[in-house]
Amino acid sequence: MIVNPLDKGWKIFFHKAHALLAMDIGLNLKREFWPLPMYWGAGIESIAQHDNNQPKWHKRDNLTSSGAPLDYRQRKDVDLEQVKSVFQNAKYKSSFIVLMVSAHFQKLYGDSKELEVQQFLDSIDTSCGEIMSNLGLKKEQVTQCYQVLRFCDDLSLALCQNDFENQRDPIQIDPISGSDPISISQLPDGNFELAPWVFEKDKVMFYTEYYTTTTDFYSEDEVLKNDLDLLHPMRKEFILKKKRLSHNHVFLSG
């Protein structure tokens, strides 16, 4: 869950909704960023699938020690069962999706000190080598495709996490290609500017669904779950515009 505080209760974005937003972002990108047209559908599906099988409702697994909804950034241990489940499901859908989710796991958990996690990463790295050989793909092509997934993921998270609150400077996101980071800032009207611009249209609108709670703390997961009106989600819209460049006019005399 992505959890943001309210004056009373919490605003909660589920990771599956965040992944759907990331997929929508991917669908609107300039296609020139994607080097493998044959795997466009699988690539979009990998963006939507990379955060599936999030932790289930069980005892207090989704609560902090004080009983507040647990934000994913507060989790200290790698949920290897969930990670393996995503990997296993991908194998039955597309070997290319396996490459994408594996690259994401390497990014997320590559620094983990847990032996089991490192053993798992080593095993999927070996599997990915075989898959790339079988598909006849080059590592740089796969890396470029993953950069698209990562950008969609990072932008979606920044929007859902409300990273712009009390943030005067633009948020920097790693580039899709090249070395220049992508800068996103929130305008006074609540819309967003992005530079360099990476979308097909000069203005795009995305939305995602979220829920609010009525209280601050819970005794167990089931109580939190029952407090969420899952049939009536709220809708959050994000409008992104191409940043206008100011031009300094120089007048020459002579």
JSON list of C-alpha atoms in Angstrom, two decimals, residues 56-153:
[
{"chain": "A", "resi": 56, "resn": "LYS", "atom": "CA", "xyz": [-2.57, -10.39, 1.68]},
{"chain": "A", "resi": 57, "resn": "TRP", "atom": "CA", "xyz": [-4.77, -9.38, 4.60]},
{"chain": "A", "resi": 58, "resn": "HIS", "atom": "CA", "xyz": [-3.50, -11.42, 7.54]},
{"chain": "A", "resi": 59, "resn": "LYS", "atom": "CA", "xyz": [-3.37, -10.62, 11.27]},
{"chain": "A", "resi": 60, "resn": "ARG", "atom": "CA", "xyz": [-1.36, -7.37, 11.48]},
{"chain": "A", "resi": 61, "resn": "ASP", "atom": "CA", "xyz": [0.81, -7.79, 8.38]},
{"chain": "A", "resi": 62, "resn": "ASN", "atom": "CA", "xyz": [-0.42, -4.50, 6.91]},
{"chain": "A", "resi": 63, "resn": "LEU", "atom": "CA", "xyz": [-0.25, -2.43, 10.08]},
{"chain": "A", "resi": 64, "resn": "THR", "atom": "CA", "xyz": [2.51, -0.61, 11.90]},
{"chain": "A", "resi": 65, "resn": "SER", "atom": "CA", "xyz": [3.24, -1.38, 15.55]},
{"chain": "A", "resi": 66, "resn": "SER", "atom": "CA", "xyz": [0.89, 1.48, 16.50]},
{"chain": "A", "resi": 67, "resn": "GLY", "atom": "CA", "xyz": [-1.90, 0.15, 14.25]},
{"chain": "A", "resi": 68, "resn": "ALA", "atom": "CA", "xyz": [-1.62, 2.62, 11.35]},
{"chain": "A", "resi": 69, "resn": "PRO", "atom": "CA", "xyz": [-1.86, 1.29, 7.78]},
{"chain": "A", "resi": 70, "resn": "LEU", "atom": "CA", "xyz": [1.62, 0.16, 6.76]},
{"chain": "A", "resi": 71, "resn": "ASP", "atom": "CA", "xyz": [3.16, 2.04, 3.84]},
{"chain": "A", "resi": 72, "resn": "TYR", "atom": "CA", "xyz": [5.34, -0.13, 1.59]},
{"chain": "A", "resi": 73, "resn": "ARG", "atom": "CA", "xyz": [8.36, 2.08, 2.37]},
{"chain": "A", "resi": 74, "resn": "GLN", "atom": "CA", "xyz": [8.10, 1.04, 6.01]},
{"chain": "A", "resi": 75, "resn": "ARG", "atom": "CA", "xyz": [8.63, -2.64, 5.23]},
{"chain": "A", "resi": 76, "resn": "LYS", "atom": "CA", "xyz": [12.13, -3.71, 6.17]},
{"chain": "A", "resi": 77, "resn": "ASP", "atom": "CA", "xyz": [12.24, -7.32, 5.02]},
{"chain": "A", "resi": 78, "resn": "VAL", "atom": "CA", "xyz": [11.85, -8.60, 1.47]},
{"chain": "A", "resi": 79, "resn": "ASP", "atom": "CA", "xyz": [8.63, -10.55, 1.02]},
{"chain": "A", "resi": 80, "resn": "LEU", "atom": "CA", "xyz": [10.33, -13.31, -0.94]},
{"chain": "A", "resi": 81, "resn": "GLU", "atom": "CA", "xyz": [7.11, -15.34, -1.19]},
{"chain": "A", "resi": 82, "resn": "GLN", "atom": "CA", "xyz": [5.43, -12.46, -3.01]},
{"chain": "A", "resi": 83, "resn": "VAL", "atom": "CA", "xyz": [8.46, -11.90, -5.25]},
{"chain": "A", "resi": 84, "resn": "LYS", "atom": "CA", "xyz": [8.60, -15.57, -6.22]},
{"chain": "A", "resi": 85, "resn": "SER", "atom": "CA", "xyz": [4.88, -15.57, -6.91]},
{"chain": "A", "resi": 86, "resn": "VAL", "atom": "CA", "xyz": [5.19, -12.65, -9.37]},
{"chain": "A", "resi": 87, "resn": "PHE", "atom": "CA", "xyz": [8.13, -14.39, -11.06]},
{"chain": "A", "resi": 88, "resn": "GLN", "atom": "CA", "xyz": [6.28, -17.72, -11.28]},
{"chain": "A", "resi": 89, "resn": "ASN", "atom": "CA", "xyz": [3.15, -16.15, -12.76]},
{"chain": "A", "resi": 90, "resn": "ALA", "atom": "CA", "xyz": [5.23, -14.31, -15.37]},
{"chain": "A", "resi": 91, "resn": "LYS", "atom": "CA", "xyz": [6.76, -17.59, -16.55]},
{"chain": "A", "resi": 92, "resn": "TYR", "atom": "CA", "xyz": [3.33, -18.85, -17.64]},
{"chain": "A", "resi": 93, "resn": "LYS", "atom": "CA", "xyz": [2.58, -15.70, -19.61]},
{"chain": "A", "resi": 94, "resn": "SER", "atom": "CA", "xyz": [5.71, -14.51, -21.42]},
{"chain": "A", "resi": 95, "resn": "SER", "atom": "CA", "xyz": [9.44, -15.08, -21.19]},
{"chain": "A", "resi": 96, "resn": "PHE", "atom": "CA", "xyz": [9.93, -11.42, -22.06]},
{"chain": "A", "resi": 97, "resn": "ILE", "atom": "CA", "xyz": [7.86, -10.42, -19.02]},
{"chain": "A", "resi": 98, "resn": "VAL", "atom": "CA", "xyz": [10.16, -12.65, -16.98]},
{"chain": "A", "resi": 99, "resn": "LEU", "atom": "CA", "xyz": [13.07, -10.52, -18.19]},
{"chain": "A", "resi": 100, "resn": "MET", "atom": "CA", "xyz": [11.32, -7.31, -17.18]},
{"chain": "A", "resi": 101, "resn": "VAL", "atom": "CA", "xyz": [10.19, -8.36, -13.69]},
{"chain": "A", "resi": 102, "resn": "SER", "atom": "CA", "xyz": [13.60, -9.95, -13.07]},
{"chain": "A", "resi": 103, "resn": "ALA", "atom": "CA", "xyz": [15.33, -6.67, -13.92]},
{"chain": "A", "resi": 104, "resn": "HIS", "atom": "CA", "xyz": [12.97, -4.93, -11.51]},
{"chain": "A", "resi": 105, "resn": "PHE", "atom": "CA", "xyz": [13.76, -7.38, -8.72]},
{"chain": "A", "resi": 106, "resn": "GLN", "atom": "CA", "xyz": [17.48, -6.81, -9.27]},
{"chain": "A", "resi": 107, "resn": "LYS", "atom": "CA", "xyz": [16.93, -3.06, -8.92]},
{"chain": "A", "resi": 108, "resn": "LEU", "atom": "CA", "xyz": [14.76, -3.35, -5.81]},
{"chain": "A", "resi": 109, "resn": "TYR", "atom": "CA", "xyz": [16.57, -6.08, -3.91]},
{"chain": "A", "resi": 110, "resn": "GLY", "atom": "CA", "xyz": [20.10, -6.14, -5.32]},
{"chain": "A", "resi": 111, "resn": "ASP", "atom": "CA", "xyz": [21.50, -4.61, -2.11]},
{"chain": "A", "resi": 112, "resn": "SER", "atom": "CA", "xyz": [19.64, -6.98, 0.24]},
{"chain": "A", "resi": 113, "resn": "LYS", "atom": "CA", "xyz": [21.81, -8.70, 2.84]},
{"chain": "A", "resi": 114, "resn": "GLU", "atom": "CA", "xyz": [19.42, -11.67, 3.07]},
{"chain": "A", "resi": 115, "resn": "LEU", "atom": "CA", "xyz": [21.08, -14.86, 1.81]},
{"chain": "A", "resi": 116, "resn": "GLU", "atom": "CA", "xyz": [17.84, -16.32, 0.44]},
{"chain": "A", "resi": 117, "resn": "VAL", "atom": "CA", "xyz": [17.16, -13.15, -1.52]},
{"chain": "A", "resi": 118, "resn": "GLN", "atom": "CA", "xyz": [20.63, -13.14, -3.08]},
{"chain": "A", "resi": 119, "resn": "GLN", "atom": "CA", "xyz": [20.32, -16.81, -3.96]},
{"chain": "A", "resi": 120, "resn": "PHE", "atom": "CA", "xyz": [17.01, -16.12, -5.67]},
{"chain": "A", "resi": 121, "resn": "LEU", "atom": "CA", "xyz": [18.45, -13.18, -7.60]},
{"chain": "A", "resi": 122, "resn": "ASP", "atom": "CA", "xyz": [21.37, -15.34, -8.74]},
{"chain": "A", "resi": 123, "resn": "SER", "atom": "CA", "xyz": [18.98, -18.02, -9.96]},
{"chain": "A", "resi": 124, "resn": "ILE", "atom": "CA", "xyz": [16.81, -15.62, -11.96]},
{"chain": "A", "resi": 125, "resn": "ASP", "atom": "CA", "xyz": [19.91, -13.97, -13.42]},
{"chain": "A", "resi": 126, "resn": "THR", "atom": "CA", "xyz": [20.92, -17.36, -14.81]},
{"chain": "A", "resi": 127, "resn": "SER", "atom": "CA", "xyz": [17.40, -17.92, -16.15]},
{"chain": "A", "resi": 128, "resn": "CYS", "atom": "CA", "xyz": [17.41, -14.52, -17.85]},
{"chain": "A", "resi": 129, "resn": "GLY", "atom": "CA", "xyz": [20.68, -15.33, -19.61]},
{"chain": "A", "resi": 130, "resn": "GLU", "atom": "CA", "xyz": [19.07, -18.43, -21.10]},
{"chain": "A", "resi": 131, "resn": "ILE", "atom": "CA", "xyz": [15.92, -16.52, -22.08]},
{"chain": "A", "resi": 132, "resn": "MET", "atom": "CA", "xyz": [17.85, -13.76, -23.87]},
{"chain": "A", "resi": 133, "resn": "SER", "atom": "CA", "xyz": [19.86, -16.37, -25.74]},
{"chain": "A", "resi": 134, "resn": "ASN", "atom": "CA", "xyz": [16.70, -18.23, -26.72]},
{"chain": "A", "resi": 135, "resn": "LEU", "atom": "CA", "xyz": [14.93, -15.05, -27.90]},
{"chain": "A", "resi": 136, "resn": "GLY", "atom": "CA", "xyz": [18.01, -13.71, -29.64]},
{"chain": "A", "resi": 137, "resn": "LEU", "atom": "CA", "xyz": [17.97, -10.46, -27.66]},
{"chain": "A", "resi": 138, "resn": "LYS", "atom": "CA", "xyz": [20.88, -8.26, -26.72]},
{"chain": "A", "resi": 139, "resn": "LYS", "atom": "CA", "xyz": [21.36, -7.12, -23.14]},
{"chain": "A", "resi": 140, "resn": "GLU", "atom": "CA", "xyz": [21.31, -3.44, -24.11]},
{"chain": "A", "resi": 141, "resn": "GLN", "atom": "CA", "xyz": [17.90, -3.91, -25.79]},
{"chain": "A", "resi": 142, "resn": "VAL", "atom": "CA", "xyz": [16.46, -5.51, -22.66]},
{"chain": "A", "resi": 143, "resn": "THR", "atom": "CA", "xyz": [18.03, -2.80, -20.49]},
{"chain": "A", "resi": 144, "resn": "GLN", "atom": "CA", "xyz": [16.44, -0.06, -22.60]},
{"chain": "A", "resi": 145, "resn": "CYS", "atom": "CA", "xyz": [13.04, -1.75, -22.32]},
{"chain": "A", "resi": 146, "resn": "TYR", "atom": "CA", "xyz": [13.43, -1.99, -18.57]},
{"chain": "A", "resi": 147, "resn": "GLN", "atom": "CA", "xyz": [14.28, 1.73, -18.42]},
{"chain": "A", "resi": 148, "resn": "VAL", "atom": "CA", "xyz": [10.79, 2.37, -19.80]},
{"chain": "A", "resi": 149, "resn": "LEU", "atom": "CA", "xyz": [9.23, 0.19, -17.10]},
{"chain": "A", "resi": 150, "resn": "ARG", "atom": "CA", "xyz": [11.29, 1.85, -14.40]},
{"chain": "A", "resi": 151, "resn": "PHE", "atom": "CA", "xyz": [10.36, 5.36, -15.55]},
{"chain": "A", "resi": 152, "resn": "CYS", "atom": "CA", "xyz": [6.64, 4.50, -15.58]},
{"chain": "A", "resi": 153, "resn": "ASP", "atom": "CA", "xyz": [6.99, 2.97, -12.12]}
]
